């Protein structure tokens, strides 16, 4: 059974016909698309027009030339859709959550929980789906061109979903804080409060509210993880005590069936102990 979400699965119809589809990109193709976008966007004279035919034809040529294996021939339009609808949209959002985690870590004592783990939890909590493009994020994250794209995304497209949210306390969730997709039609955001219509003070106030809401949500996730970790440690400690008691048992006074049972339990405990030592 294929448990991968639809954004990463393969379309049987596309495989049979050899036609291009949006659902059958391999990880290798995603990675090469990211590399090609970075390369062409830095060198292209039409880089400001990200949807131009020439720009994406150049990406297609670079993609085809450098990709070792492909499931089918990719078109410029297909690559543009894969990049815009899936990779760029999701990785930009993840970058916002990841940056929020990093900012919180810098503002207080270091906590033991991983930044990526927390950022993924925030993504799931707000986007209602797992983050599937970590492989793309790894390619893009350190590149200055991508950092510029993230900054533009933050500056221009973080907005409240409705006008009434402006004067309310913000909760960091999909109903109140929207990371607007690039290229979205203005009609799809009719209820949003456009950033260009606000004064600089209002924009700054909104950013502070959003950042505070995200930080509150992150604090909640951190505390939840700490509690889970503590409870897990209690369970592990209780199991160790139980294992020790079994290993210390004198089986000579037990009946045959009971002795067989505890001998088997001792063997299981020893096997588990050896496996844990090998993993260290």
PDB file of C-alpha atoms in Angstrom:
ATOM      1  CA  UNK A   1       0.000   0.000   0.000  1.00  0.00           C
ATOM      2  CA  UNK A   2       1.276   3.454  -0.929  1.00  0.00           C
ATOM      3  CA  UNK A   3       1.065   5.692   2.129  1.00  0.00           C
ATOM      4  CA  UNK A   4       2.648   8.755   0.529  1.00  0.00           C
ATOM      5  CA  UNK A   5       0.446  11.858   0.312  1.00  0.00           C
ATOM      6  CA  UNK A   6      -0.935  12.747  -3.078  1.00  0.00           C
ATOM      7  CA  UNK A   7       1.628  15.477  -3.732  1.00  0.00           C
ATOM      8  CA  UNK A   8       4.377  12.860  -3.861  1.00  0.00           C
ATOM      9  CA  UNK A   9       2.586   9.843  -5.331  1.00  0.00           C
ATOM     10  CA  UNK A  10       2.739   8.553  -8.869  1.00  0.00           C
ATOM     11  CA  UNK A  11      -0.142   8.834 -11.280  1.00  0.00           C
ATOM     12  CA  UNK A  12      -0.729   5.462 -12.906  1.00  0.00           C
ATOM     13  CA  UNK A  13      -2.428   7.108 -15.858  1.00  0.00           C
ATOM     14  CA  UNK A  14       0.574   9.316 -16.492  1.00  0.00           C
ATOM     15  CA  UNK A  15       2.974   6.379 -16.275  1.00  0.00           C
ATOM     16  CA  UNK A  16       0.974   4.303 -18.735  1.00  0.00           C
ATOM     17  CA  UNK A  17       0.589   7.042 -21.303  1.00  0.00           C
ATOM     18  CA  UNK A  18       3.997   8.654 -20.834  1.00  0.00           C
ATOM     19  CA  UNK A  19       2.301  12.022 -20.420  1.00  0.00           C
ATOM     20  CA  UNK A  20       3.417  14.502 -17.838  1.00  0.00           C
ATOM     21  CA  UNK A  21       1.427  14.831 -14.605  1.00  0.00           C
ATOM     22  CA  UNK A  22       1.745  16.880 -11.439  1.00  0.00           C
ATOM     23  CA  UNK A  23       1.669  13.871  -9.121  1.00  0.00           C
ATOM     24  CA  UNK A  24       4.567  11.795 -10.354  1.00  0.00           C
ATOM     25  CA  UNK A  25       7.671  13.817  -9.675  1.00  0.00           C
ATOM     26  CA  UNK A  26      10.479  11.882  -8.023  1.00  0.00           C
ATOM     27  CA  UNK A  27      12.686  13.333  -5.297  1.00  0.00           C
ATOM     28  CA  UNK A  28      15.543  13.484  -7.818  1.00  0.00           C
ATOM     29  CA  UNK A  29      13.379  15.553 -10.163  1.00  0.00           C
ATOM     30  CA  UNK A  30      12.328  17.907  -7.358  1.00  0.00           C
ATOM     31  CA  UNK A  31      15.949  18.429  -6.351  1.00  0.00           C
ATOM     32  CA  UNK A  32      17.040  19.110  -9.910  1.00  0.00           C
ATOM     33  CA  UNK A  33      14.158  21.530 -10.406  1.00  0.00           C
ATOM     34  CA  UNK A  34      15.338  23.474  -7.351  1.00  0.00           C
ATOM     35  CA  UNK A  35      18.907  23.507  -8.650  1.00  0.00           C
ATOM     36  CA  UNK A  36      17.743  24.630 -12.089  1.00  0.00           C
ATOM     37  CA  UNK A  37      15.548  27.389 -10.665  1.00  0.00           C
ATOM     38  CA  UNK A  38      18.439  28.735  -8.584  1.00  0.00           C
ATOM     39  CA  UNK A  39      20.817  28.607 -11.534  1.00  0.00           C
ATOM     40  CA  UNK A  40      18.554  30.239 -14.110  1.00  0.00           C
ATOM     41  CA  UNK A  41      17.014  32.809 -11.772  1.00  0.00           C
ATOM     42  CA  UNK A  42      20.489  34.172 -11.010  1.00  0.00           C
ATOM     43  CA  UNK A  43      21.628  34.341 -14.615  1.00  0.00           C
ATOM     44  CA  UNK A  44      18.455  35.172 -16.516  1.00  0.00           C
ATOM     45  CA  UNK A  45      17.802  38.695 -17.737  1.00  0.00           C
ATOM     46  CA  UNK A  46      14.090  37.959 -17.397  1.00  0.00           C
ATOM     47  CA  UNK A  47      14.336  36.799 -13.804  1.00  0.00           C
ATOM     48  CA  UNK A  48      11.859  39.463 -12.707  1.00  0.00           C
ATOM     49  CA  UNK A  49       9.202  37.784 -14.839  1.00  0.00           C
ATOM     50  CA  UNK A  50       9.036  34.399 -13.155  1.00  0.00           C
ATOM     51  CA  UNK A  51       6.204  33.211 -15.362  1.00  0.00           C
ATOM     52  CA  UNK A  52       7.737  34.209 -18.710  1.00  0.00           C
ATOM     53  CA  UNK A  53       8.059  31.600 -21.441  1.00  0.00           C
ATOM     54  CA  UNK A  54      11.767  32.306 -21.925  1.00  0.00           C
ATOM     55  CA  UNK A  55      12.544  31.962 -18.222  1.00  0.00           C
ATOM     56  CA  UNK A  56      10.875  28.568 -17.887  1.00  0.00           C
ATOM     57  CA  UNK A  57      12.200  27.303 -21.201  1.00  0.00           C
ATOM     58  CA  UNK A  58      15.681  28.003 -19.859  1.00  0.00           C
ATOM     59  CA  UNK A  59      14.837  26.107 -16.688  1.00  0.00           C
ATOM     60  CA  UNK A  60      13.470  23.200 -18.718  1.00  0.00           C
ATOM     61  CA  UNK A  61      16.649  23.042 -20.803  1.00  0.00           C
ATOM     62  CA  UNK A  62      18.886  23.107 -17.717  1.00  0.00           C
ATOM     63  CA  UNK A  63      16.652  20.565 -15.968  1.00  0.00           C
ATOM     64  CA  UNK A  64      16.733  18.123 -18.899  1.00  0.00           C
ATOM     65  CA  UNK A  65      20.464  18.517 -19.429  1.00  0.00           C
ATOM     66  CA  UNK A  66      21.415  17.837 -15.802  1.00  0.00           C
ATOM     67  CA  UNK A  67      18.845  15.251 -14.711  1.00  0.00           C
ATOM     68  CA  UNK A  68      20.212  11.716 -15.016  1.00  0.00           C
ATOM     69  CA  UNK A  69      16.880   9.910 -14.967  1.00  0.00           C
ATOM     70  CA  UNK A  70      13.345  11.139 -15.588  1.00  0.00           C
ATOM     71  CA  UNK A  71       9.987   9.381 -15.488  1.00  0.00           C
ATOM     72  CA  UNK A  72       8.845  11.318 -18.536  1.00  0.00           C
ATOM     73  CA  UNK A  73       9.739  14.355 -20.611  1.00  0.00           C
ATOM     74  CA  UNK A  74       9.021  17.482 -18.595  1.00  0.00           C
ATOM     75  CA  UNK A  75       7.614  20.597 -20.230  1.00  0.00           C
ATOM     76  CA  UNK A  76       8.315  24.171 -19.220  1.00  0.00           C
ATOM     77  CA  UNK A  77       4.684  24.571 -18.159  1.00  0.00           C
ATOM     78  CA  UNK A  78       4.792  21.384 -16.110  1.00  0.00           C
ATOM     79  CA  UNK A  79       7.957  22.464 -14.310  1.00  0.00           C
ATOM     80  CA  UNK A  80       6.476  25.913 -13.645  1.00  0.00           C
ATOM     81  CA  UNK A  81       3.373  24.348 -12.092  1.00  0.00           C
ATOM     82  CA  UNK A  82       5.378  21.906  -9.990  1.00  0.00           C
ATOM     83  CA  UNK A  83       7.536  24.744  -8.712  1.00  0.00           C
ATOM     84  CA  UNK A  84       4.760  27.247  -8.095  1.00  0.00           C
ATOM     85  CA  UNK A  85       1.929  25.040  -6.844  1.00  0.00           C
ATOM     86  CA  UNK A  86       3.911  22.644  -4.698  1.00  0.00           C
ATOM     87  CA  UNK A  87       7.583  23.344  -4.018  1.00  0.00           C
ATOM     88  CA  UNK A  88       7.765  27.135  -3.686  1.00  0.00           C
ATOM     89  CA  UNK A  89       4.420  27.507  -1.912  1.00  0.00           C
ATOM     90  CA  UNK A  90       5.108  24.882   0.738  1.00  0.00           C
ATOM     91  CA  UNK A  91       8.793  25.598   1.296  1.00  0.00           C
ATOM     92  CA  UNK A  92       8.118  29.327   1.728  1.00  0.00           C
ATOM     93  CA  UNK A  93       5.589  28.573   4.445  1.00  0.00           C
ATOM     94  CA  UNK A  94       7.942  26.138   6.147  1.00  0.00           C
ATOM     95  CA  UNK A  95      10.691  28.781   6.112  1.00  0.00           C
ATOM     96  CA  UNK A  96       8.437  31.132   8.088  1.00  0.00           C
ATOM     97  CA  UNK A  97       7.833  28.515  10.765  1.00  0.00           C
ATOM     98  CA  UNK A  98      11.490  27.507  10.866  1.00  0.00           C
ATOM     99  CA  UNK A  99      12.588  31.122  11.272  1.00  0.00           C
ATOM    100  CA  UNK A 100      10.101  31.587  14.096  1.00  0.00           C
ATOM    101  CA  UNK A 101      11.594  28.587  15.898  1.00  0.00           C
ATOM    102  CA  UNK A 102      15.099  29.975  15.451  1.00  0.00           C
ATOM    103  CA  UNK A 103      14.072  33.397  16.758  1.00  0.00           C
ATOM    104  CA  UNK A 104      12.566  31.878  19.886  1.00  0.00           C
ATOM    105  CA  UNK A 105      15.691  29.830  20.544  1.00  0.00           C
ATOM    106  CA  UNK A 106      17.827  32.957  20.318  1.00  0.00           C
ATOM    107  CA  UNK A 107      15.605  34.894  22.707  1.00  0.00           C
ATOM    108  CA  UNK A 108      15.787  32.417  25.581  1.00  0.00           C
ATOM    109  CA  UNK A 109      17.834  29.534  26.908  1.00  0.00           C
ATOM    110  CA  UNK A 110      18.543  26.766  24.417  1.00  0.00           C
ATOM    111  CA  UNK A 111      16.049  23.945  24.650  1.00  0.00           C
ATOM    112  CA  UNK A 112      16.792  20.344  23.714  1.00  0.00           C
ATOM    113  CA  UNK A 113      14.089  20.000  21.101  1.00  0.00           C
ATOM    114  CA  UNK A 114      15.200  20.110  17.474  1.00  0.00           C
ATOM    115  CA  UNK A 115      14.424  23.189  15.405  1.00  0.00           C
ATOM    116  CA  UNK A 116      13.314  21.193  12.379  1.00  0.00           C
ATOM    117  CA  UNK A 117      11.059  18.984  14.463  1.00  0.00           C
ATOM    118  CA  UNK A 118       9.325  22.006  15.983  1.00  0.00           C
ATOM    119  CA  UNK A 119       9.031  23.756  12.619  1.00  0.00           C
ATOM    120  CA  UNK A 120       7.414  20.657  11.117  1.00  0.00           C
ATOM    121  CA  UNK A 121       4.989  20.506  14.030  1.00  0.00           C
ATOM    122  CA  UNK A 122       4.045  24.143  13.459  1.00  0.00           C
ATOM    123  CA  UNK A 123       3.562  23.492   9.749  1.00  0.00           C
ATOM    124  CA  UNK A 124       1.259  20.544  10.459  1.00  0.00           C
ATOM    125  CA  UNK A 125      -0.687  22.509  13.061  1.00  0.00           C
ATOM    126  CA  UNK A 126      -1.304  25.511  10.798  1.00  0.00           C
ATOM    127  CA  UNK A 127      -1.443  23.925   7.338  1.00  0.00           C
ATOM    128  CA  UNK A 128      -3.312  20.765   8.395  1.00  0.00           C
ATOM    129  CA  UNK A 129      -0.915  18.526   6.453  1.00  0.00           C
ATOM    130  CA  UNK A 130       2.682  17.312   6.781  1.00  0.00           C
ATOM    131  CA  UNK A 131       5.594  19.126   5.153  1.00  0.00           C
ATOM    132  CA  UNK A 132       6.655  16.963   2.199  1.00  0.00           C
ATOM    133  CA  UNK A 133       9.429  19.035   0.680  1.00  0.00           C
ATOM    134  CA  UNK A 134      12.280  18.900   3.177  1.00  0.00           C
ATOM    135  CA  UNK A 135      14.551  17.653   0.381  1.00  0.00           C
ATOM    136  CA  UNK A 136      13.819  20.853  -1.566  1.00  0.00           C
ATOM    137  CA  UNK A 137      14.251  23.016   1.520  1.00  0.00           C
ATOM    138  CA  UNK A 138      17.730  21.571   2.072  1.00  0.00           C
ATOM    139  CA  UNK A 139      18.747  22.657  -1.434  1.00  0.00           C
ATOM    140  CA  UNK A 140      17.199  26.127  -1.253  1.00  0.00           C
ATOM    141  CA  UNK A 141      17.655  27.228   2.347  1.00  0.00           C
ATOM    142  CA  UNK A 142      21.238  28.593   2.241  1.00  0.00           C
ATOM    143  CA  UNK A 143      21.061  30.243  -1.177  1.00  0.00           C
ATOM    144  CA  UNK A 144      20.957  34.045  -1.201  1.00  0.00           C
ATOM    145  CA  UNK A 145      18.484  34.099  -4.079  1.00  0.00           C
ATOM    146  CA  UNK A 146      16.076  31.961  -2.088  1.00  0.00           C
ATOM    147  CA  UNK A 147      16.612  34.022   1.065  1.00  0.00           C
ATOM    148  CA  UNK A 148      15.602  37.073  -0.939  1.00  0.00           C
ATOM    149  CA  UNK A 149      12.473  35.265  -2.102  1.00  0.00           C
ATOM    150  CA  UNK A 150      11.588  34.368   1.505  1.00  0.00           C
ATOM    151  CA  UNK A 151      12.070  37.987   2.585  1.00  0.00           C
ATOM    152  CA  UNK A 152       9.783  39.197  -0.206  1.00  0.00           C
ATOM    153  CA  UNK A 153       7.209  36.603   0.797  1.00  0.00           C
ATOM    154  CA  UNK A 154       7.289  37.754   4.413  1.00  0.00           C
ATOM    155  CA  UNK A 155       7.176  41.465   3.578  1.00  0.00           C
ATOM    156  CA  UNK A 156       4.422  41.370   0.971  1.00  0.00           C
ATOM    157  CA  UNK A 157       2.177  38.400   1.600  1.00  0.00           C
ATOM    158  CA  UNK A 158       1.577  37.841   5.301  1.00  0.00           C
ATOM    159  CA  UNK A 159      -1.916  39.200   5.968  1.00  0.00           C
ATOM    160  CA  UNK A 160      -5.021  38.687   8.061  1.00  0.00           C
ATOM    161  CA  UNK A 161      -7.775  36.658   6.465  1.00  0.00           C
ATOM    162  CA  UNK A 162     -10.589  39.068   7.275  1.00  0.00           C
ATOM    163  CA  UNK A 163     -10.941  42.767   8.128  1.00  0.00           C
ATOM    164  CA  UNK A 164     -12.440  42.043  11.520  1.00  0.00           C
ATOM    165  CA  UNK A 165      -9.266  40.265  12.603  1.00  0.00           C
ATOM    166  CA  UNK A 166      -7.523  43.635  12.533  1.00  0.00           C
ATOM    167  CA  UNK A 167      -8.879  44.709  15.905  1.00  0.00           C
ATOM    168  CA  UNK A 168      -9.001  41.300  17.529  1.00  0.00           C
ATOM    169  CA  UNK A 169      -6.408  39.365  19.446  1.00  0.00           C
ATOM    170  CA  UNK A 170      -4.671  37.149  16.916  1.00  0.00           C
ATOM    171  CA  UNK A 171      -4.530  33.390  17.254  1.00  0.00           C
ATOM    172  CA  UNK A 172      -1.936  31.662  15.087  1.00  0.00           C
ATOM    173  CA  UNK A 173      -4.063  29.342  13.063  1.00  0.00           C
ATOM    174  CA  UNK A 174      -5.412  28.832   9.567  1.00  0.00           C
ATOM    175  CA  UNK A 175      -8.588  30.842  10.276  1.00  0.00           C
ATOM    176  CA  UNK A 176      -6.827  34.012  11.373  1.00  0.00           C
ATOM    177  CA  UNK A 177      -3.304  34.070   9.996  1.00  0.00           C
ATOM    178  CA  UNK A 178      -2.873  33.282   6.310  1.00  0.00           C
ATOM    179  CA  UNK A 179       0.393  32.881   4.453  1.00  0.00           C
ATOM    180  CA  UNK A 180      -0.909  33.957   1.060  1.00  0.00           C
ATOM    181  CA  UNK A 181       0.292  31.912  -1.911  1.00  0.00           C
ATOM    182  CA  UNK A 182       2.375  33.680  -4.543  1.00  0.00           C
ATOM    183  CA  UNK A 183       0.467  34.394  -7.698  1.00  0.00           C
ATOM    184  CA  UNK A 184      -2.908  34.102  -5.987  1.00  0.00           C
ATOM    185  CA  UNK A 185      -5.683  36.074  -7.647  1.00  0.00           C
ATOM    186  CA  UNK A 186      -6.838  39.148  -5.771  1.00  0.00           C
ATOM    187  CA  UNK A 187     -10.397  37.878  -5.989  1.00  0.00           C
ATOM    188  CA  UNK A 188      -9.478  34.828  -3.938  1.00  0.00           C
ATOM    189  CA  UNK A 189      -8.407  37.130  -1.128  1.00  0.00           C
ATOM    190  CA  UNK A 190     -11.364  39.494  -1.242  1.00  0.00           C
ATOM    191  CA  UNK A 191     -11.761  39.302   2.525  1.00  0.00           C
ATOM    192  CA  UNK A 192      -8.070  39.956   3.210  1.00  0.00           C
ATOM    193  CA  UNK A 193      -6.742  43.315   4.314  1.00  0.00           C
ATOM    194  CA  UNK A 194      -4.147  44.230   1.629  1.00  0.00           C
ATOM    195  CA  UNK A 195      -0.835  45.292   3.130  1.00  0.00           C
ATOM    196  CA  UNK A 196      -0.482  48.176   0.654  1.00  0.00           C
ATOM    197  CA  UNK A 197      -3.624  49.809   2.127  1.00  0.00           C
ATOM    198  CA  UNK A 198      -2.232  49.970   5.623  1.00  0.00           C
ATOM    199  CA  UNK A 199       0.055  52.580   7.072  1.00  0.00           C
ATOM    200  CA  UNK A 200       3.574  51.568   8.030  1.00  0.00           C
ATOM    201  CA  UNK A 201       2.532  51.589  11.690  1.00  0.00           C
ATOM    202  CA  UNK A 202      -0.422  49.303  11.040  1.00  0.00           C
ATOM    203  CA  UNK A 203       1.728  46.897   9.055  1.00  0.00           C
ATOM    204  CA  UNK A 204       4.272  46.756  11.855  1.00  0.00           C
ATOM    205  CA  UNK A 205       1.520  46.218  14.426  1.00  0.00           C
ATOM    206  CA  UNK A 206       0.089  43.356  12.401  1.00  0.00           C
ATOM    207  CA  UNK A 207       3.505  41.745  12.084  1.00  0.00           C
ATOM    208  CA  UNK A 208       4.003  41.976  15.836  1.00  0.00           C
ATOM    209  CA  UNK A 209       0.626  40.372  16.480  1.00  0.00           C
ATOM    210  CA  UNK A 210       1.311  37.566  14.033  1.00  0.00           C
ATOM    211  CA  UNK A 211       4.794  36.947  15.441  1.00  0.00           C
ATOM    212  CA  UNK A 212       3.419  36.912  18.977  1.00  0.00           C
ATOM    213  CA  UNK A 213       0.697  34.465  17.987  1.00  0.00           C
ATOM    214  CA  UNK A 214       3.237  32.189  16.327  1.00  0.00           C
ATOM    215  CA  UNK A 215       5.500  32.411  19.357  1.00  0.00           C
ATOM    216  CA  UNK A 216       2.626  31.505  21.680  1.00  0.00           C
ATOM    217  CA  UNK A 217       1.824  28.517  19.521  1.00  0.00           C
ATOM    218  CA  UNK A 218       5.464  27.478  19.473  1.00  0.00           C
ATOM    219  CA  UNK A 219       5.644  27.725  23.254  1.00  0.00           C
ATOM    220  CA  UNK A 220       2.648  25.415  23.450  1.00  0.00           C
ATOM    221  CA  UNK A 221       4.321  22.900  21.138  1.00  0.00           C
ATOM    222  CA  UNK A 222       7.542  23.027  23.156  1.00  0.00           C
ATOM    223  CA  UNK A 223       5.732  22.434  26.442  1.00  0.00           C
ATOM    224  CA  UNK A 224       3.751  19.591  24.879  1.00  0.00           C
ATOM    225  CA  UNK A 225       6.934  17.952  23.630  1.00  0.00           C
ATOM    226  CA  UNK A 226       8.586  18.381  27.029  1.00  0.00           C
ATOM    227  CA  UNK A 227       5.635  16.695  28.732  1.00  0.00           C
ATOM    228  CA  UNK A 228       5.697  13.839  26.240  1.00  0.00           C
ATOM    229  CA  UNK A 229       9.431  13.437  26.739  1.00  0.00           C
ATOM    230  CA  UNK A 230       9.013  13.411  30.529  1.00  0.00           C
ATOM    231  CA  UNK A 231       6.213  10.839  30.354  1.00  0.00           C
ATOM    232  CA  UNK A 232       8.301   8.714  28.009  1.00  0.00           C
ATOM    233  CA  UNK A 233      11.197   8.846  30.467  1.00  0.00           C
ATOM    234  CA  UNK A 234       8.879   7.701  33.259  1.00  0.00           C
ATOM    235  CA  UNK A 235       7.702   4.763  31.156  1.00  0.00           C
ATOM    236  CA  UNK A 236      11.286   3.825  30.266  1.00  0.00           C
ATOM    237  CA  UNK A 237      12.383   4.026  33.894  1.00  0.00           C
ATOM    238  CA  UNK A 238       9.449   1.899  35.020  1.00  0.00           C
ATOM    239  CA  UNK A 239      10.275  -0.666  32.345  1.00  0.00           C
ATOM    240  CA  UNK A 240      13.899  -0.774  33.480  1.00  0.00           C
ATOM    241  CA  UNK A 241      12.831  -1.419  37.057  1.00  0.00           C
ATOM    242  CA  UNK A 242      10.540  -4.182  35.877  1.00  0.00           C
ATOM    243  CA  UNK A 243      13.322  -5.711  33.762  1.00  0.00           C
ATOM    244  CA  UNK A 244      15.748  -5.571  36.678  1.00  0.00           C
ATOM    245  CA  UNK A 245      13.291  -7.341  38.972  1.00  0.00           C
ATOM    246  CA  UNK A 246      12.797 -10.101  36.409  1.00  0.00           C
ATOM    247  CA  UNK A 247      16.540 -10.553  35.869  1.00  0.00           C
ATOM    248  CA  UNK A 248      17.092 -10.738  39.649  1.00  0.00           C
ATOM    249  CA  UNK A 249      14.446 -13.412  40.173  1.00  0.00           C
ATOM    250  CA  UNK A 250      15.407 -16.790  41.595  1.00  0.00           C
ATOM    251  CA  UNK A 251      13.643 -19.233  39.288  1.00  0.00           C
ATOM    252  CA  UNK A 252      14.612 -22.378  41.169  1.00  0.00           C
ATOM    253  CA  UNK A 253      11.519 -22.289  43.369  1.00  0.00           C
ATOM    254  CA  UNK A 254       9.051 -21.796  40.535  1.00  0.00           C
ATOM    255  CA  UNK A 255       7.028 -24.505  38.862  1.00  0.00           C
ATOM    256  CA  UNK A 256       8.072 -25.680  35.416  1.00  0.00           C
ATOM    257  CA  UNK A 257       5.654 -23.510  33.418  1.00  0.00           C
ATOM    258  CA  UNK A 258       6.403 -20.342  35.391  1.00  0.00           C
ATOM    259  CA  UNK A 259      10.130 -20.980  35.115  1.00  0.00           C
ATOM    260  CA  UNK A 260       9.865 -21.343  31.339  1.00  0.00           C
ATOM    261  CA  UNK A 261       7.936 -18.093  31.110  1.00  0.00           C
ATOM    262  CA  UNK A 262      10.463 -16.043  33.099  1.00  0.00           C
ATOM    263  CA  UNK A 263      13.429 -17.653  31.353  1.00  0.00           C
ATOM    264  CA  UNK A 264      11.926 -16.485  28.081  1.00  0.00           C
ATOM    265  CA  UNK A 265      11.396 -12.991  29.514  1.00  0.00           C
ATOM    266  CA  UNK A 266      15.028 -12.873  30.628  1.00  0.00           C
ATOM    267  CA  UNK A 267      16.171 -13.783  27.141  1.00  0.00           C
ATOM    268  CA  UNK A 268      14.042 -10.973  25.695  1.00  0.00           C
ATOM    269  CA  UNK A 269      15.523  -8.475  28.156  1.00  0.00           C
ATOM    270  CA  UNK A 270      19.070  -9.563  27.325  1.00  0.00           C
ATOM    271  CA  UNK A 271      18.415  -9.304  23.599  1.00  0.00           C
ATOM    272  CA  UNK A 272      16.974  -5.816  24.014  1.00  0.00           C
ATOM    273  CA  UNK A 273      19.958  -4.766  26.125  1.00  0.00           C
ATOM    274  CA  UNK A 274      22.453  -5.998  23.520  1.00  0.00           C
ATOM    275  CA  UNK A 275      20.578  -4.192  20.739  1.00  0.00           C
ATOM    276  CA  UNK A 276      20.609  -0.931  22.700  1.00  0.00           C
ATOM    277  CA  UNK A 277      24.356  -1.237  23.275  1.00  0.00           C
ATOM    278  CA  UNK A 278      24.981  -1.801  19.563  1.00  0.00           C
ATOM    279  CA  UNK A 279      23.030   1.342  18.683  1.00  0.00           C
ATOM    280  CA  UNK A 280      25.106   3.517  21.003  1.00  0.00           C
TER     281      UNK A 280
END
